Amino acid sequence: MARSTRAAGPSMWPWLAWATLLLIADQFTKTLILGYYRLGDATYVTSFFNIVRAHNPGAAFSFLADAGGWQRWLFTGIGVVATVFIVWQLRAHPGQKLFCFALSSILGGAVGNVVDRLMHGYVVDFLDFHWAGWHFPAFNLADSAITVGAVCLILDELLRVRQSR
């Protein structure tokens, strides 16, 4: 019998576990919001933060939210393609810690929002930050994971460029 000649080394499984943990936390918080809040309900938490229930059929900042429904499938497709690409990258570079942390954070968030689109036709948002009458668009844990991942991806590239000099 032939054995795999792949050398033992870093594995992508810890990164997939991190993405799964983010996905579970995201879906758990959204389930709580759907269970305890009606659309438009809000709870005051601090002078700059509320918990709300909002539905976003579009993308970031409600991009294409009023497009008529086709955007649900476009953003779901983009999420699926991103998932395949990210898993491929995690498999190819499991030892690059910051890079993989960034990608797996984006993966967990992207899958969380794809699950929402498939189950509800919209993404459930509930974190509402505001100041002096100005409200940042409501978002969720998946969006936060994607944002942290994107920032870490940029940081990883800056460090890589600096290191190559």
Coordinates of C-alpha atoms in Angstrom, one line a residue:
M1 CA 0.0 0.0 0.0
A2 CA 1.2 3.5 -0.9
R3 CA 1.6 5.9 1.9
S4 CA 1.2 9.7 1.5
T5 CA 4.6 11.3 1.1
R6 CA 3.4 14.6 2.3
A7 CA 5.7 15.7 5.1
A8 CA 4.2 16.3 8.5
G9 CA 3.9 20.0 9.1
P10 CA 1.4 22.8 9.8
S11 CA -2.2 21.8 9.2
M12 CA -5.1 23.9 8.0
W13 CA -7.4 22.3 10.6
P14 CA -6.8 24.8 13.4
W15 CA -7.7 27.6 11.0
L16 CA -10.9 25.8 9.9
A17 CA -11.6 25.3 13.6
W18 CA -11.3 29.1 14.2
A19 CA -13.6 29.8 11.2
T20 CA -16.1 27.3 12.6
L21 CA -16.0 28.9 16.1
L22 CA -16.6 32.3 14.5
L23 CA -19.5 30.8 12.5
I24 CA -21.1 29.3 15.6
A25 CA -20.8 32.5 17.6
D26 CA -22.2 34.5 14.7
Q27 CA -25.2 32.2 14.2
F28 CA -25.8 31.9 18.0
T29 CA -26.0 35.7 18.4
K30 CA -28.2 36.1 15.4
T31 CA -30.5 33.3 16.7
L32 CA -30.8 35.3 20.0
I33 CA -31.7 38.5 18.1
L34 CA -34.3 36.7 15.9
G35 CA -35.8 35.1 19.0
Y36 CA -36.0 38.1 21.3
Y37 CA -36.4 41.1 18.9
R38 CA -38.8 42.1 16.2
L39 CA -37.6 43.9 13.2
G40 CA -36.8 47.5 14.2
D41 CA -36.7 46.8 18.0
A42 CA -33.8 48.4 19.8
T43 CA -32.3 48.2 23.3
Y44 CA -30.3 51.1 24.7
V45 CA -26.9 49.8 26.0
T46 CA -24.7 52.9 26.3
S47 CA -24.7 56.5 25.1
F48 CA -23.1 55.3 21.9
F49 CA -24.3 51.7 21.4
N50 CA -27.6 49.9 21.0
I51 CA -28.7 46.4 20.2
V52 CA -31.1 46.4 17.3
R53 CA -32.7 44.0 14.9
A54 CA -32.1 45.0 11.3
H55 CA -32.3 43.0 8.1
N56 CA -29.9 43.7 5.2
P57 CA -30.7 42.1 1.9
G58 CA -27.7 43.9 0.4
A59 CA -24.0 43.8 1.1
A60 CA -21.8 46.1 3.2
F61 CA -23.5 49.4 4.0
S62 CA -26.7 48.0 2.4
F63 CA -25.1 48.1 -1.0
L64 CA -27.8 46.9 -3.5
A65 CA -30.3 46.4 -0.7
D66 CA -33.1 47.6 -3.0
A67 CA -32.1 45.6 -6.0
G68 CA -35.2 43.4 -6.1
G69 CA -33.9 40.0 -4.9
W70 CA -31.3 38.9 -7.4
Q71 CA -28.5 40.3 -5.2
R72 CA -29.3 37.5 -2.6
W73 CA -27.9 35.0 -5.1
L74 CA -25.1 37.2 -6.3
F75 CA -23.8 37.7 -2.8
T76 CA -24.4 34.0 -1.9
G77 CA -22.4 33.0 -5.0
I78 CA -19.6 35.4 -4.1
G79 CA -19.5 33.9 -0.6
V80 CA -19.3 30.4 -1.9
V81 CA -16.5 31.3 -4.4
A82 CA -14.6 33.1 -1.6
T83 CA -15.0 30.0 0.7
V84 CA -13.5 27.7 -1.9
F85 CA -10.6 30.1 -2.6
I86 CA -9.9 30.7 1.2
V87 CA -9.9 26.9 1.9
W88 CA -7.5 26.4 -1.0
Q89 CA -5.2 29.2 0.4
L90 CA -5.4 27.7 3.9
R91 CA -4.4 24.3 2.6
A92 CA -1.5 25.8 0.6
H93 CA -0.1 28.1 3.4
P94 CA -1.1 26.6 6.8
G95 CA 2.2 27.8 8.5
Q96 CA 1.7 31.5 7.7
K97 CA 0.0 32.3 11.0
L98 CA -1.2 35.9 10.5
F99 CA -2.2 35.2 6.9
C100 CA -4.2 32.1 7.9
F101 CA -5.7 33.9 10.9
A102 CA -6.9 36.7 8.5
L103 CA -8.3 34.3 6.0
S104 CA -10.0 32.0 8.5
S105 CA -11.6 35.1 10.1
I106 CA -12.9 36.2 6.8
L107 CA -14.1 32.6 6.1
G108 CA -16.1 32.3 9.3
G109 CA -17.7 35.7 8.7
A110 CA -18.5 35.0 5.0
V111 CA -20.0 31.6 5.7
G112 CA -22.1 33.2 8.6
N113 CA -23.6 35.7 6.2
V114 CA -24.1 33.1 3.4
V115 CA -26.1 31.0 5.9
D116 CA -28.3 34.0 6.7
R117 CA -28.9 34.7 3.0
L118 CA -29.8 31.1 2.4
M119 CA -32.0 30.8 5.5
H120 CA -33.7 34.2 5.5
G121 CA -33.0 36.0 2.3
Y122 CA -31.2 38.7 4.2
V123 CA -28.4 39.2 6.7
V124 CA -29.4 39.7 10.4
D125 CA -27.6 42.8 11.8
F126 CA -27.8 43.9 15.4
L127 CA -24.8 46.0 16.5
D128 CA -25.6 49.7 16.3
F129 CA -23.0 52.3 17.1
H130 CA -23.9 56.0 17.1
W131 CA -22.7 59.4 18.2
A132 CA -24.4 62.8 18.2
G133 CA -27.3 61.6 16.1
W134 CA -25.0 59.8 13.5
H135 CA -25.5 56.0 13.2
F136 CA -22.9 53.7 11.7
P137 CA -24.8 51.1 9.7
A138 CA -25.8 48.1 11.9
F139 CA -23.6 45.1 11.6
N140 CA -23.1 41.7 13.1
L141 CA -20.3 39.4 14.4
A142 CA -19.7 38.0 10.9
D143 CA -19.1 41.5 9.6
S144 CA -16.7 42.1 12.5
A145 CA -14.8 38.9 11.7
I146 CA -14.5 39.9 8.0
T147 CA -13.3 43.4 9.0
V148 CA -10.7 42.0 11.5
G149 CA -9.6 39.5 8.8
A150 CA -9.2 42.2 6.1
V151 CA -7.2 44.4 8.4
C152 CA -4.9 41.4 9.4
L153 CA -4.6 40.5 5.7
I154 CA -3.3 44.1 4.9
L155 CA -1.0 44.0 7.9
D156 CA 0.4 40.6 6.8
E157 CA 1.1 42.0 3.4
L158 CA 2.8 45.1 4.8
L159 CA 5.0 42.9 7.0
R160 CA 5.8 40.6 4.1
V161 CA 6.9 43.6 2.0
R162 CA 8.9 45.1 4.8
Q163 CA 10.6 41.7 5.5
S164 CA 11.6 41.3 1.8
R165 CA 13.5 44.6 1.8

